[in-house]
């Protein structure tokens, strides 16, 4: 993307816990609207990398640029305001409320601030809610209590509660964890349809899923980028096979 800043760029990003470098000199460049998957063994530093990007963890050194703007160390709430939305693994929906009500609450900017989100949308709340409902495919369950949703449906609702804040960058940590094959396929569809309008960073283990959703993969190993490329390139990279896929 000649002349254009990256949607997200990290330069020599490092965090040490005591002396242990969990993320170590990572240079990541993600284009606007790109869907990038990060893979790597347990403990490779994937979640910590997302923690750094969303401001939850402060780097020991290195920088984080959003559309060319240095946001290093500005804090989690400010990063959320700058348009980064992070989905965690544990759902935080309100079980006593319906799908629609959960989205309504999540679209409220006070709720957003309390969860370190920031509502950036210009459209009316109901209009925005309708759009998100379509994106997460829960149109037939609008008035269903969240307590009655399946694991997959809860995860999609949670994603919707993030989308209603209109983030430009989505960080998704293992979005298919615990899902059935059918739910995983639907999640792939949802994520694919969000790409383009959002820049998306997904941590994922399931290579079949990874092949379904993305063109470019970043492999993390012991806190460093070991390789980057398509699924085909990654799968025949000797270093990757030895460090990760072969095990
Ligand atoms: P992954 O998500 O790739 O499985 P993590 O990013 O969770 O890996 O962890 C990377 C390494 O950093 C692990 O060795 C983990 O134990 C360590 N680590 C993560 N967070 C902390 C922390 N807050 N304090 C100390 N060590 C941590
Ligand atoms: Mg992790």
Tab-separated table of N, CA and C and ligand atoms in Angstrom, residues 17 20 22 41-49, ligand 1:
chain	number	residue	atom	x	y	z
A	17	UNK	N	8.332	-10.078	31.118
A	17	UNK	CA	7.775	-10.315	32.441
A	17	UNK	C	8.935	-10.809	33.293
A	20	UNK	N	11.724	-12.431	31.353
A	20	UNK	CA	11.265	-13.307	30.272
A	20	UNK	C	10.558	-12.525	29.151
A	22	UNK	N	8.096	-12.329	26.632
A	22	UNK	CA	6.920	-13.037	26.121
A	22	UNK	C	6.631	-12.630	24.675
A	41	UNK	N	2.372	-22.108	18.893
A	41	UNK	CA	2.140	-23.057	19.995
A	41	UNK	C	1.665	-22.320	21.242
A	42	UNK	N	1.144	-23.059	22.192
A	42	UNK	CA	0.816	-22.504	23.496
A	42	UNK	C	2.029	-21.808	24.070
A	43	UNK	N	1.829	-20.603	24.575
A	43	UNK	CA	2.937	-19.874	25.185
A	43	UNK	C	3.795	-19.110	24.194
A	44	UNK	N	3.402	-19.102	22.919
A	44	UNK	CA	4.200	-18.424	21.887
A	44	UNK	C	4.160	-16.906	22.037
A	45	UNK	N	3.143	-16.405	22.755
A	45	UNK	CA	3.047	-14.957	22.953
A	45	UNK	C	1.877	-14.320	22.200
A	46	UNK	N	0.980	-15.138	21.671
A	46	UNK	CA	-0.123	-14.628	20.840
A	46	UNK	C	-1.060	-13.711	21.637
A	47	UNK	N	-1.541	-14.221	22.771
A	47	UNK	CA	-2.474	-13.401	23.564
A	47	UNK	C	-1.773	-12.165	24.113
A	48	UNK	N	-0.519	-12.326	24.500
A	48	UNK	CA	0.233	-11.180	25.011
A	48	UNK	C	0.389	-10.113	23.931
A	49	UNK	N	0.579	-10.536	22.690
A	49	UNK	CA	0.678	-9.584	21.585
A	49	UNK	C	-0.620	-8.780	21.469
B	1	LIG	P1	-0.211	-17.826	23.858
B	1	LIG	O1	-1.415	-16.955	23.838
B	1	LIG	O2	0.544	-17.827	22.564
B	1	LIG	O3	-0.524	-19.228	24.289
B	1	LIG	P2	0.663	-16.066	25.972
B	1	LIG	O4	0.794	-14.776	25.256
B	1	LIG	O5	-0.540	-16.261	26.801
B	1	LIG	O6	0.814	-17.267	24.937
B	1	LIG	O7	1.924	-16.275	26.891
B	1	LIG	C1	3.247	-16.159	26.409
B	1	LIG	C2	4.216	-16.401	27.532
B	1	LIG	O8	4.206	-15.301	28.429
B	1	LIG	C3	3.892	-17.632	28.360
B	1	LIG	O9	5.100	-18.244	28.714
B	1	LIG	C4	3.192	-17.059	29.562
B	1	LIG	O10	3.367	-17.881	30.685
B	1	LIG	C5	3.889	-15.727	29.743
B	1	LIG	N1	3.028	-14.697	30.317
B	1	LIG	C6	1.897	-14.205	29.767
B	1	LIG	N2	1.357	-13.253	30.532
B	1	LIG	C7	2.162	-13.138	31.628
B	1	LIG	C8	2.166	-12.312	32.799
B	1	LIG	N3	1.205	-11.404	32.999
B	1	LIG	N4	3.154	-12.491	33.678
B	1	LIG	C9	4.133	-13.392	33.486
B	1	LIG	N5	4.211	-14.194	32.403
B	1	LIG	C10	3.238	-14.075	31.477
